[in-house]
Short mmCIF file of C-alpha atoms and ligand atoms in Angstrom, two decimals:
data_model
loop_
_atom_site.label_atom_id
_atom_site.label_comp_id
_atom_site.label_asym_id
_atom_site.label_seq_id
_atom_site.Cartn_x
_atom_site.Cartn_y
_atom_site.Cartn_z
CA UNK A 1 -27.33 55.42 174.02
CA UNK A 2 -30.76 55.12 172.62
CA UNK A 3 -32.94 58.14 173.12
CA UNK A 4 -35.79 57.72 175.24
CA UNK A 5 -37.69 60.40 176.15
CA UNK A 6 -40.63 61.00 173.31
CA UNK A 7 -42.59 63.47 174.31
CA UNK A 8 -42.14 67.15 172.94
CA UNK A 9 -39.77 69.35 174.81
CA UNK A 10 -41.19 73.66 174.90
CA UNK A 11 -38.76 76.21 174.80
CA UNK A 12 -39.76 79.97 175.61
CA UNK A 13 -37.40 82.19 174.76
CA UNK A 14 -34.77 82.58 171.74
CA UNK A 15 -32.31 83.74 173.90
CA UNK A 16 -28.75 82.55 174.00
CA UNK A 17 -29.82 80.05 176.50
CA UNK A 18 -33.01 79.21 175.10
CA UNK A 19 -31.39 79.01 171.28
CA UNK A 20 -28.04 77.11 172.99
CA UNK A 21 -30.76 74.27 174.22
CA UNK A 22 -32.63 74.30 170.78
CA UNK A 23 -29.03 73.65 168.50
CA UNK A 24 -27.78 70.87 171.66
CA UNK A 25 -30.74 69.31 171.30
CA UNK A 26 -30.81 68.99 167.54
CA UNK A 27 -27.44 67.94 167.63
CA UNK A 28 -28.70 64.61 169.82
CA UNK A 29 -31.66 63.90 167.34
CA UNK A 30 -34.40 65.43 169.94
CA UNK A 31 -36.89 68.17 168.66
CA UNK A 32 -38.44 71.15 170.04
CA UNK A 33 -40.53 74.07 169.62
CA UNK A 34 -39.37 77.04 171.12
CA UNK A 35 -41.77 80.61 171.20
CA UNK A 36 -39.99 83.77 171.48
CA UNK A 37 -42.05 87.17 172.05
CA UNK A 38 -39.53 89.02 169.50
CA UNK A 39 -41.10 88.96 165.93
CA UNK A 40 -37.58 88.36 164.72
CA UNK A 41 -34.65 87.00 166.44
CA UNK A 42 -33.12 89.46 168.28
CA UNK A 43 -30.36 91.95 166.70
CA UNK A 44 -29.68 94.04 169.65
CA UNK A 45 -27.42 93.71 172.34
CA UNK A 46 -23.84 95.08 172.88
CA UNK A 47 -20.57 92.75 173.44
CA UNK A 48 -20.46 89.92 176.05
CA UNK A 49 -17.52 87.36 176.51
CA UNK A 50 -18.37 83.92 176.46
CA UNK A 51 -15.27 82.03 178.97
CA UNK A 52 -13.59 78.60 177.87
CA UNK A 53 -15.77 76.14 179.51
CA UNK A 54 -18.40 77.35 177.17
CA UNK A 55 -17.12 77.88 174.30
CA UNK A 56 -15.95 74.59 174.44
CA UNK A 57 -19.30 74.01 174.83
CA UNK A 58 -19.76 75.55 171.29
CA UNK A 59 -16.98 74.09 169.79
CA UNK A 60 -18.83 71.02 170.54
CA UNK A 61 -21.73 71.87 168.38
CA UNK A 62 -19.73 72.31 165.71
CA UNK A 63 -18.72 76.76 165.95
CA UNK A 64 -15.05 76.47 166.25
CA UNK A 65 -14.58 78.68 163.15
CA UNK A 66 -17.15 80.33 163.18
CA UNK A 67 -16.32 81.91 166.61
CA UNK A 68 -12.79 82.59 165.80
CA UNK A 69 -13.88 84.32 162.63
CA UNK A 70 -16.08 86.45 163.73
CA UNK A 71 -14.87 87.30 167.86
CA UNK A 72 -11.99 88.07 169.65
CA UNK A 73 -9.63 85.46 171.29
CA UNK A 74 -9.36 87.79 174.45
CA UNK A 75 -5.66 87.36 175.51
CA UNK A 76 -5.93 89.65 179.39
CA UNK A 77 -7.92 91.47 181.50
CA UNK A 78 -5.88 94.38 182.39
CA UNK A 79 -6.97 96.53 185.67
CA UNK A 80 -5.65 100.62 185.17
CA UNK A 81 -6.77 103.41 187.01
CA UNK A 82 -8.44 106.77 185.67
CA UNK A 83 -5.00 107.62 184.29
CA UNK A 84 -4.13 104.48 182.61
CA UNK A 85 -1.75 103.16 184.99
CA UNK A 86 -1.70 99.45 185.24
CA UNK A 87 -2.40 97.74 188.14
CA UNK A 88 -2.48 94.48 187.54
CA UNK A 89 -2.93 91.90 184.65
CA UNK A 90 -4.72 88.35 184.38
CA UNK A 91 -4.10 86.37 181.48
CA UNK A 92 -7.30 85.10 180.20
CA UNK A 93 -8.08 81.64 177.67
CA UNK A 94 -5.62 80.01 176.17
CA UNK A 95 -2.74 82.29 177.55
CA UNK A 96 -4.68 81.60 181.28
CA UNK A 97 -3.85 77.74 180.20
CA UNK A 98 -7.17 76.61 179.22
CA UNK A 99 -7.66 74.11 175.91
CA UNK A 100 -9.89 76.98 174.36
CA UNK A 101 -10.11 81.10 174.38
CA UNK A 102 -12.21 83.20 176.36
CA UNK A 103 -14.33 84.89 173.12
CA UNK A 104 -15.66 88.62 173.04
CA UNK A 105 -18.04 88.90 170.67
CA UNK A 106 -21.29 90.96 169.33
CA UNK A 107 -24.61 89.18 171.27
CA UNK A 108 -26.21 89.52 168.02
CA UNK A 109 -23.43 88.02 166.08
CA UNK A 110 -23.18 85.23 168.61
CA UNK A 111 -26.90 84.18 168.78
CA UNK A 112 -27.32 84.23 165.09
CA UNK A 113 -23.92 81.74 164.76
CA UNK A 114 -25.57 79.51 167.30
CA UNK A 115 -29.27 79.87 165.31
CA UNK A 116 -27.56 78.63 162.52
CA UNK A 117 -27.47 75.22 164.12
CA UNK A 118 -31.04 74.93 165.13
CA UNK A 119 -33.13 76.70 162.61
CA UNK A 120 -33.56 74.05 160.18
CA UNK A 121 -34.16 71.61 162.50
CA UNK A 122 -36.15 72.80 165.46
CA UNK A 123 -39.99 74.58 165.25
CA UNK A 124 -39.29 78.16 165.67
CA UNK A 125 -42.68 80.85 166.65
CA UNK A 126 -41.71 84.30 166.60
CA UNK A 127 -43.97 86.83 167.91
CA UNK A 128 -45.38 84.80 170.41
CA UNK A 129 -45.15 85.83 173.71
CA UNK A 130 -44.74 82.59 176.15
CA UNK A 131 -47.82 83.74 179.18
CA UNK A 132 -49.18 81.74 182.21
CA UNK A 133 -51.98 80.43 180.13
CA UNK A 134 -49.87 78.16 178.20
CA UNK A 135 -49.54 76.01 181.07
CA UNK A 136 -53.41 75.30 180.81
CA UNK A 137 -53.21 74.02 177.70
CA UNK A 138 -54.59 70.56 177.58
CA UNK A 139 -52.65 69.02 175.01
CA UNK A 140 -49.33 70.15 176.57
CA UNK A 141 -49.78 68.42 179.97
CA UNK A 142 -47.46 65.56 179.04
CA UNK A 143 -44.60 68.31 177.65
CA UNK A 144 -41.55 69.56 179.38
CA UNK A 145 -41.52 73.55 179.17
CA UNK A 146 -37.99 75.33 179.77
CA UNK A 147 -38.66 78.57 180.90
CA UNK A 148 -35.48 80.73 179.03
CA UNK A 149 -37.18 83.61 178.97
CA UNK A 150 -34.79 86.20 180.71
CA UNK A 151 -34.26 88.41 183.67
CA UNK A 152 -37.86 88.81 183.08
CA UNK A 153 -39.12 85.59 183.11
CA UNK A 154 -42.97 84.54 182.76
CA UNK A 155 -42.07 81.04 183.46
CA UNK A 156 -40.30 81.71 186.26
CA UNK A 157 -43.38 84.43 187.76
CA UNK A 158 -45.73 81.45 186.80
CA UNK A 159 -43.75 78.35 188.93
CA UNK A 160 -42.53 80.99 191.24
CA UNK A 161 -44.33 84.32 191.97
CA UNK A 162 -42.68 84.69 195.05
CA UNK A 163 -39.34 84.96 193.74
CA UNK A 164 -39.34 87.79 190.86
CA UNK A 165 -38.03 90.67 193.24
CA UNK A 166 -34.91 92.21 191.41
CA UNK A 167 -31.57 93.02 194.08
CA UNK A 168 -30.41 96.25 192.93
CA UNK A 169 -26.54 96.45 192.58
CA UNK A 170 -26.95 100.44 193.13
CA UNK A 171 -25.22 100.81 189.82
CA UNK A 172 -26.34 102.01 186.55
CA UNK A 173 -24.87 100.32 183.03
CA UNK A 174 -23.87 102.63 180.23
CA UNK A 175 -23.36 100.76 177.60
CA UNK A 176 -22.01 101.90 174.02
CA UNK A 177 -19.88 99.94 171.05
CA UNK A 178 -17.55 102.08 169.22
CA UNK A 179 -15.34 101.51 166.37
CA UNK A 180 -11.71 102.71 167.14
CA UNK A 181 -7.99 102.47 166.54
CA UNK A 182 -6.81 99.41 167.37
CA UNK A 183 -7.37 98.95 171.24
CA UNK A 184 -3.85 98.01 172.50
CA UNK A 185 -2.65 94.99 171.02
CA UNK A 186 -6.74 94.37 170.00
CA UNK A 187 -6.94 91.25 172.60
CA UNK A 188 -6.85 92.91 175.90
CA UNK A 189 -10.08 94.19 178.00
CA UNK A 190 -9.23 97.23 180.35
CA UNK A 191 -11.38 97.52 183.59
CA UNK A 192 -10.37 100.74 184.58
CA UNK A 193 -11.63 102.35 188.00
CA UNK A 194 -11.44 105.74 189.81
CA UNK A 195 -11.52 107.27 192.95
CA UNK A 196 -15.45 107.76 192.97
CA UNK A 197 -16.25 104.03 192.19
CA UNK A 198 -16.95 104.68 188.77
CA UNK A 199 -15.74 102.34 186.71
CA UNK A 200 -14.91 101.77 182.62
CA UNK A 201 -14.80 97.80 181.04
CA UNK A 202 -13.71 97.95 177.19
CA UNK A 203 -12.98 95.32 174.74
CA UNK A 204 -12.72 94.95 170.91
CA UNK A 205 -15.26 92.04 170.06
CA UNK A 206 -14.95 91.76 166.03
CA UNK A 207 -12.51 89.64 164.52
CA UNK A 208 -13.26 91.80 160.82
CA UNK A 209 -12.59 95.32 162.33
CA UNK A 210 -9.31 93.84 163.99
CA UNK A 211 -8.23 92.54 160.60
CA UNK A 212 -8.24 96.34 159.20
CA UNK A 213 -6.00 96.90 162.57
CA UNK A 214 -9.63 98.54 164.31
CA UNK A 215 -11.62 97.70 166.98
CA UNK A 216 -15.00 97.78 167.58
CA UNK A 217 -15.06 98.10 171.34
CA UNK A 218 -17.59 97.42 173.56
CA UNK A 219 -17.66 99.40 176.46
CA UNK A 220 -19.90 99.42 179.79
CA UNK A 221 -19.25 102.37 181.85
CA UNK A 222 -20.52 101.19 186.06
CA UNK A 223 -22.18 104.22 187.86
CA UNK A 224 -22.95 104.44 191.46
CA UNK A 225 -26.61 105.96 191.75
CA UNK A 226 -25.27 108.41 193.49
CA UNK A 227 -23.50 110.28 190.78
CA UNK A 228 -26.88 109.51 188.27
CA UNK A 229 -28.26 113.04 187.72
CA UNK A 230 -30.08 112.07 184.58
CA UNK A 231 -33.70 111.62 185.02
CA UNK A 232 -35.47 108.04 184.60
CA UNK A 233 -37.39 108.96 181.82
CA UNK A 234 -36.00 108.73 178.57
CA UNK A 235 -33.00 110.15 177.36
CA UNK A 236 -31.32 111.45 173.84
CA UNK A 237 -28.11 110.77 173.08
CA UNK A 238 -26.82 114.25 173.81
CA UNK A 239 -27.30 113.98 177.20
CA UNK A 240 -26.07 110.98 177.64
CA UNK A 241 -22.73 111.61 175.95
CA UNK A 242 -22.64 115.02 177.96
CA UNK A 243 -23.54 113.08 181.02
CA UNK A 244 -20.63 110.51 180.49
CA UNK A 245 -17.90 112.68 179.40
CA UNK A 246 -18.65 114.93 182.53
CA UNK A 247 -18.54 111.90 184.55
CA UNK A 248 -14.87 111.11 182.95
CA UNK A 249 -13.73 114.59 182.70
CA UNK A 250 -10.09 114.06 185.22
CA UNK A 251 -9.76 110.20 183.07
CA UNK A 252 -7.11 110.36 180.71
CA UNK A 253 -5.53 107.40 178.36
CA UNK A 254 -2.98 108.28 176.53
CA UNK A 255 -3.72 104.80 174.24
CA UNK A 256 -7.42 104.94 174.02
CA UNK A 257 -9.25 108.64 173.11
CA UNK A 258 -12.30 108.21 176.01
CA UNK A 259 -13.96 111.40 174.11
CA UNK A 260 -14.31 109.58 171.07
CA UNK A 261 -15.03 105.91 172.56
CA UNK A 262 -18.58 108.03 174.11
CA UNK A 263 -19.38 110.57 171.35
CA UNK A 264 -18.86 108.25 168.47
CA UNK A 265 -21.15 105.37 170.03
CA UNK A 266 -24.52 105.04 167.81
CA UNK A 267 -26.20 103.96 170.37
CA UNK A 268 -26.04 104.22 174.52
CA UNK A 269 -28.04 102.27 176.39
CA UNK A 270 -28.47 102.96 180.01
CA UNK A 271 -29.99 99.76 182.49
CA UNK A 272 -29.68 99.29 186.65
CA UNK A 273 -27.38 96.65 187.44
CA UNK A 274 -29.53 93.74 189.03
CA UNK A 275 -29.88 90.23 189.68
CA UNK A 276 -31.72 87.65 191.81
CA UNK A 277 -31.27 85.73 195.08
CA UNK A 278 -30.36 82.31 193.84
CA UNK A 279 -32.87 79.80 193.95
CA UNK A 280 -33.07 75.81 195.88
CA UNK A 281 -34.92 74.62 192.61
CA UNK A 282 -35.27 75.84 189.59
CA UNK A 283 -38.46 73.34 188.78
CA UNK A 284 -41.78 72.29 188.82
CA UNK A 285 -43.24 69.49 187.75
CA UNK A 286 -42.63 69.54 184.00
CA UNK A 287 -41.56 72.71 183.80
CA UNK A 288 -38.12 74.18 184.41
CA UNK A 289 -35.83 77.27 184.29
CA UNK A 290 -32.57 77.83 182.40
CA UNK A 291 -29.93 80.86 181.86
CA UNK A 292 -31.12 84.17 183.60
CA UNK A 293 -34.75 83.19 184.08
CA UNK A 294 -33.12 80.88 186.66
CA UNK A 295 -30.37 82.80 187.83
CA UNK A 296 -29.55 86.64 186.70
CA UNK A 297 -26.37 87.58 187.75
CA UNK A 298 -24.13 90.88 188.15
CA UNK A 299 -22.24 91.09 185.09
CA UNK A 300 -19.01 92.03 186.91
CA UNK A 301 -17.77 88.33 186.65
CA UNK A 302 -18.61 88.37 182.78
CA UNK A 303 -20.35 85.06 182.98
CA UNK A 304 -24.07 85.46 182.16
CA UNK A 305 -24.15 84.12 178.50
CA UNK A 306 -21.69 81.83 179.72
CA UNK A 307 -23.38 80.02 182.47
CA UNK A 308 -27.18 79.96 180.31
CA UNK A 309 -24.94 78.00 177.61
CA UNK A 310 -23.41 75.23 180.07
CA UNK A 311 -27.20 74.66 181.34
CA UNK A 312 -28.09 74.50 177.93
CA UNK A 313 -25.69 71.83 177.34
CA UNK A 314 -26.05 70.10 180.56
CA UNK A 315 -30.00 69.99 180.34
CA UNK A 316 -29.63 69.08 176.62
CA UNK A 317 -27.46 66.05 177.80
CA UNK A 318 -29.87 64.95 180.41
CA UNK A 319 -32.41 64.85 178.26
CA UNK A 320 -31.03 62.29 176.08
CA UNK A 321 -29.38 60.25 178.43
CA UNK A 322 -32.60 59.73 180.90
CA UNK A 323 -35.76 57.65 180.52
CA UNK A 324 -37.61 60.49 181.22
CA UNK A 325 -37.90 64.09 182.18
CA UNK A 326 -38.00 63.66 186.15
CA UNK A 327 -34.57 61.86 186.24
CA UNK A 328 -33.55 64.35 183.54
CA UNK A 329 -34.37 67.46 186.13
CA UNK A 330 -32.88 65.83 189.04
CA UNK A 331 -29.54 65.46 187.31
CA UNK A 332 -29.80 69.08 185.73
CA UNK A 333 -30.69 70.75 189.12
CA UNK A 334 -28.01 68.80 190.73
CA UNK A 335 -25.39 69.67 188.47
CA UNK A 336 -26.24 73.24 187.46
CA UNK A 337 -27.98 75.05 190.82
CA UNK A 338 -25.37 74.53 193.42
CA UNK A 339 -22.51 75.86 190.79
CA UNK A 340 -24.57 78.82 189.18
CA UNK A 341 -25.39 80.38 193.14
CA UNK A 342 -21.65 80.12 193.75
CA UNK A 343 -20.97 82.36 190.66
CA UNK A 344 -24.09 84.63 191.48
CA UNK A 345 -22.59 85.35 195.07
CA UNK A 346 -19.28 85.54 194.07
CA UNK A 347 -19.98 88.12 191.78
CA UNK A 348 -21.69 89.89 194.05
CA UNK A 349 -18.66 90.17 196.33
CA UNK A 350 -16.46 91.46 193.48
CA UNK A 351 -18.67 94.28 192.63
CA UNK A 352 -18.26 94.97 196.76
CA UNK A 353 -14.48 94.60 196.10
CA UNK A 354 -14.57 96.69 193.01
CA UNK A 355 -16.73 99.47 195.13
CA UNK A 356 -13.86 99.45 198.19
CA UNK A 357 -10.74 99.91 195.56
CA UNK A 358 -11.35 103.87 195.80
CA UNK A 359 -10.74 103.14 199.73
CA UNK A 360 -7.32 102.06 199.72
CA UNK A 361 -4.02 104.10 198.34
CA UNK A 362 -3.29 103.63 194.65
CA UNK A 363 -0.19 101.42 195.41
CA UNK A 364 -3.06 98.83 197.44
CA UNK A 365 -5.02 98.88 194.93
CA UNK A 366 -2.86 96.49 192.29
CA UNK A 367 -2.50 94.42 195.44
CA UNK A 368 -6.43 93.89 196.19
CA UNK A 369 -7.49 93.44 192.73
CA UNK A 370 -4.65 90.37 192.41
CA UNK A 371 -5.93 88.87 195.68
CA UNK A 372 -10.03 89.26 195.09
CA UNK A 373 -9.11 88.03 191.09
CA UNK A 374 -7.34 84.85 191.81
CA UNK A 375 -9.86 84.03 194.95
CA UNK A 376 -13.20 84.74 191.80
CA UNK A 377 -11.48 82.30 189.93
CA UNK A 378 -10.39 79.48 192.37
CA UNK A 379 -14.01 80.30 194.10
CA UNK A 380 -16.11 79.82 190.35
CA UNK A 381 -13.74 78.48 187.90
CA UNK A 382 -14.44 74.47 188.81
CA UNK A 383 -18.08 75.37 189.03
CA UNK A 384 -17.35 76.58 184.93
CA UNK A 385 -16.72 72.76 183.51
CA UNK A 386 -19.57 71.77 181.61
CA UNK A 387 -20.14 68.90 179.81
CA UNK A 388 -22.38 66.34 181.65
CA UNK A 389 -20.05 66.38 184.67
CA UNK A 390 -23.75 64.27 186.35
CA UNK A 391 -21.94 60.90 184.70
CA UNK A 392 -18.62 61.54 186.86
CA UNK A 393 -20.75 62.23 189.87
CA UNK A 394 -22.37 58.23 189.00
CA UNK A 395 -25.92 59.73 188.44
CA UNK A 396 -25.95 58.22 185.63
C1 FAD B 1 -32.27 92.17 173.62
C2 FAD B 1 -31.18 91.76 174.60
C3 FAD B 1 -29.94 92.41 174.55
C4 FAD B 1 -28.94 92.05 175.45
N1 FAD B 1 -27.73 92.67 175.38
C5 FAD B 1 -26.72 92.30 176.18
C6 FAD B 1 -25.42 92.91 176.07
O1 FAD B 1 -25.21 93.82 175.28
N2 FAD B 1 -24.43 92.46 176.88
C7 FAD B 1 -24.65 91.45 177.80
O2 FAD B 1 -23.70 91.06 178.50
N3 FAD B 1 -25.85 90.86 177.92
C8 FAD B 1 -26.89 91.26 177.14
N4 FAD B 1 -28.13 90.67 177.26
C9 FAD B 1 -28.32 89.63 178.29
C10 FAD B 1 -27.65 88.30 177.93
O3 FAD B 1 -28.02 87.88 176.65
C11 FAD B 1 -28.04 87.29 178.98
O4 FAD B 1 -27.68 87.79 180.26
C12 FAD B 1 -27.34 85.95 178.88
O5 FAD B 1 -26.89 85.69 177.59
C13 FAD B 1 -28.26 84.83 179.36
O6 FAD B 1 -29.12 84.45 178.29
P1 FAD B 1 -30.62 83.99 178.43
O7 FAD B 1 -30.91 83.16 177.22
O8 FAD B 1 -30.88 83.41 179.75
O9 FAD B 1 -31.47 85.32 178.36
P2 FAD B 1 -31.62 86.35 177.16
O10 FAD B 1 -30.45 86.28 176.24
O11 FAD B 1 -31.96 87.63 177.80
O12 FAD B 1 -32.87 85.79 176.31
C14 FAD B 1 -34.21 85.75 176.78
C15 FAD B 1 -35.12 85.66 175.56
O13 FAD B 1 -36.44 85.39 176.00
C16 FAD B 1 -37.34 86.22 175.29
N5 FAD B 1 -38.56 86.36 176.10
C17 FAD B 1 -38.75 87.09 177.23
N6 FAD B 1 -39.98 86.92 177.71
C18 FAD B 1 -40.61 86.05 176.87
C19 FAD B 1 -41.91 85.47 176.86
N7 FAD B 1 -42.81 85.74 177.80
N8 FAD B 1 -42.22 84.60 175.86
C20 FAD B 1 -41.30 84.30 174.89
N9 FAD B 1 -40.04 84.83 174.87
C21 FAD B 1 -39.71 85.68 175.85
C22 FAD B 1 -36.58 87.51 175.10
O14 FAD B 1 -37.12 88.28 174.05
C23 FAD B 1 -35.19 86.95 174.77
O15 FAD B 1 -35.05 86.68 173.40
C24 FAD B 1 -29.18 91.03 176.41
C25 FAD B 1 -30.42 90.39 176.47
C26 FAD B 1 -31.42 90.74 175.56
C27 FAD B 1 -32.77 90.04 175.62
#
């Protein structure tokens, strides 16, 4: 397939998505110039867990050991309550049967393996903010501009000002990393709840600390606003430790010291759990959206860095197999918007499910979480395959 499309392609954002698209892209011979508001790329950022459809995404551009050497093949999600008593189990990756692991890793680890793959071949411009005005340039009328610019998005406020309002989960996201003891058997996440709907997801995430039988362990601690007593202004870390260990005070592991995971955090970071209503198009002309500028989800499903890297790679695709960028759009939005909403809503109903576990007597509770687990994945896991799946629906 000869490439066709010859006009510059605009990123804005270096973002996983927006870096994801930049690396695909080089990888098909197309260049780019993507503007990111961070002087630097970014180094902050907790764990996330990238599922198998994507990283066989990465695998694709060329990652395989670098993903394995530096994250975790995560092996289960196991479901406890504030005691530690299991509940239920999933196998996750390979063990789940897919041809590649589900990977926990550092953001910052992750985006700079991916980086790696674009940065001597795409036009990078840190410290420049992507606005409105850029649309009015003259001499960027005949370029495509992919808006990967975040929850946040000034693409998306430019082609869309209507749409920007933020759904509040009525949670609030602790988030801390930790290095530990080895967590378990150092492939297993724990999403632990209690009777209050508060709820505790930790997983180790680096490959190195495993290997000198540790775990750094990212953790996210889910708080109903109801129990927030912390003001919205800024907070130190003392309060926020005090805060959280009050919060966990009747928990008790006996394989995982919660006192430590909180007080020996360097940093906490506290956000609201949010997303958007999902979108019928996510473009405009010559302009279009990818990753959470297009579609912010609840992270309950664990499937945010996931889904902006399978647009990356199915926009990144399109573009090189289409004459131009219209046709390139219309296979993109076909593919990509009617699978992302799915996962959007259906994460939305297991944060619902996860709030209504404190309703039902401990021995339901194993029960519920098998039932609303299995129906997540049968309702989102077809919507996960990736690559160019536009040529098997004879788009193409
Ligand atoms: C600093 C940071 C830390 C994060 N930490 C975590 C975490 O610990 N765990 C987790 O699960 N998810 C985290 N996320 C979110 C996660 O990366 C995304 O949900 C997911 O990977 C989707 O990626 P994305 O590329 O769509 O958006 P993001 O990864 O959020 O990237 C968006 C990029 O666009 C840039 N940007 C924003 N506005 C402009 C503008 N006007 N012009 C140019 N550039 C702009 C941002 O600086 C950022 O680099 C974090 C995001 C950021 C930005």
């Amino acid at each position: 397939m000869v490439y066709r499309i010859d006009k510059k392609i605009v990123i804005a954002g270096a973002g996983i998505g927006g870096v994801t698209l930049a690396a695909q892209l080089a990888s098909l011979g197309i260049e780019c110039d993507i503007y990111e508001q961070q002087k630097l790329l970014s180094e902050a950022g907790f764990g996330l867990n990238i599922q198998p459809t994507a990283v066989s995404a990465l695998y694709r551009l060329g990652l395989s050991e670098q993903l394995n050497s530096v994250g975790i093949q995560t092996r289960a999600h196991r479901y406890v309550d504030h005691l530690g008593t299991l509940l239920f189990e999933e196998a996750r990756g390979i063990e789940a049967g897919f041809d590649t692991p589900q990977i926990s890793i550092s953001r910052a680890k992750l985006l700079n393996l991916i980086f790696s793959m674009a940065k001597d071949k795409q036009a990078f411009h840190f410290g420049s903010a992507f606005s409105g005005d850029f649309f009015n340039k003259a001499d960027w009328a005949d370029k495509l501009i992919v808006g990967a610019d975040g929850i946040h998005s000034a693409v998306r406020r430019a082609l869309f000002p209507d749409t920007t309002e933020l759904n509040a989960g009525g949670i609030m996201l602790w988030r801390g990393m930790t290095i530990m003891p080895r967590l378990l058997d150092g492939r297993t996440m724990i999403i632990a709840n209690d009777e209050n709907g508060v709820r505790l997801v930790a997983y180790p995430m680096s490959k190195s600390h495993d290997l000198c039988v540790e775990s750094l362990v990212n953790w996210v601690i889910l708080v109903p606003m109801s129990y927030e007593t912390l003001p919205e202004t800024a907070i130190n870390h003392f309060q926020a430790t005090n805060f959280l260990l009050d919060l966990l005070k009747e928990w008790h592991f006996h394989w995982l010291d919660l006192q430590t995971l909180i007080t020996m955090s360097k940093t906490i970071m506290r956000t609201a759990m949010v997303d958007k209503q999902p979108l019928e198009k996510w473009s405009h002309g010559q302009c279009v959206l990818l990753g959470d500028a297009a579609h912010p989800m609840f992270p309950v499903g664990a499937n945010g860095a996931t889904q902006s890297i399978l647009d990356a790679e199915t926009l990144a695709y399109a573009l090189y197999d289409y004459p131009d960028f219209e046709s390139a759009i219309v296979a993109y939005e076909y593919v990509r918007i009617p699978a992302v909403s799915k996962i959007v809503m259906a994460n939305r109903k297991m944060n619902e499910r996860d709030l209504m576990l404190q309703n039902l007597a401990p021995q339901e509770r194993g029960q519920e979480i098998a039932i609303t687990t299995t129906n997540y994945e049968t309702e989102t896991i077809k919507e996960m395959f990736g690559l160019t799946p536009y040529k098997n629906l004879g788009l193409l």
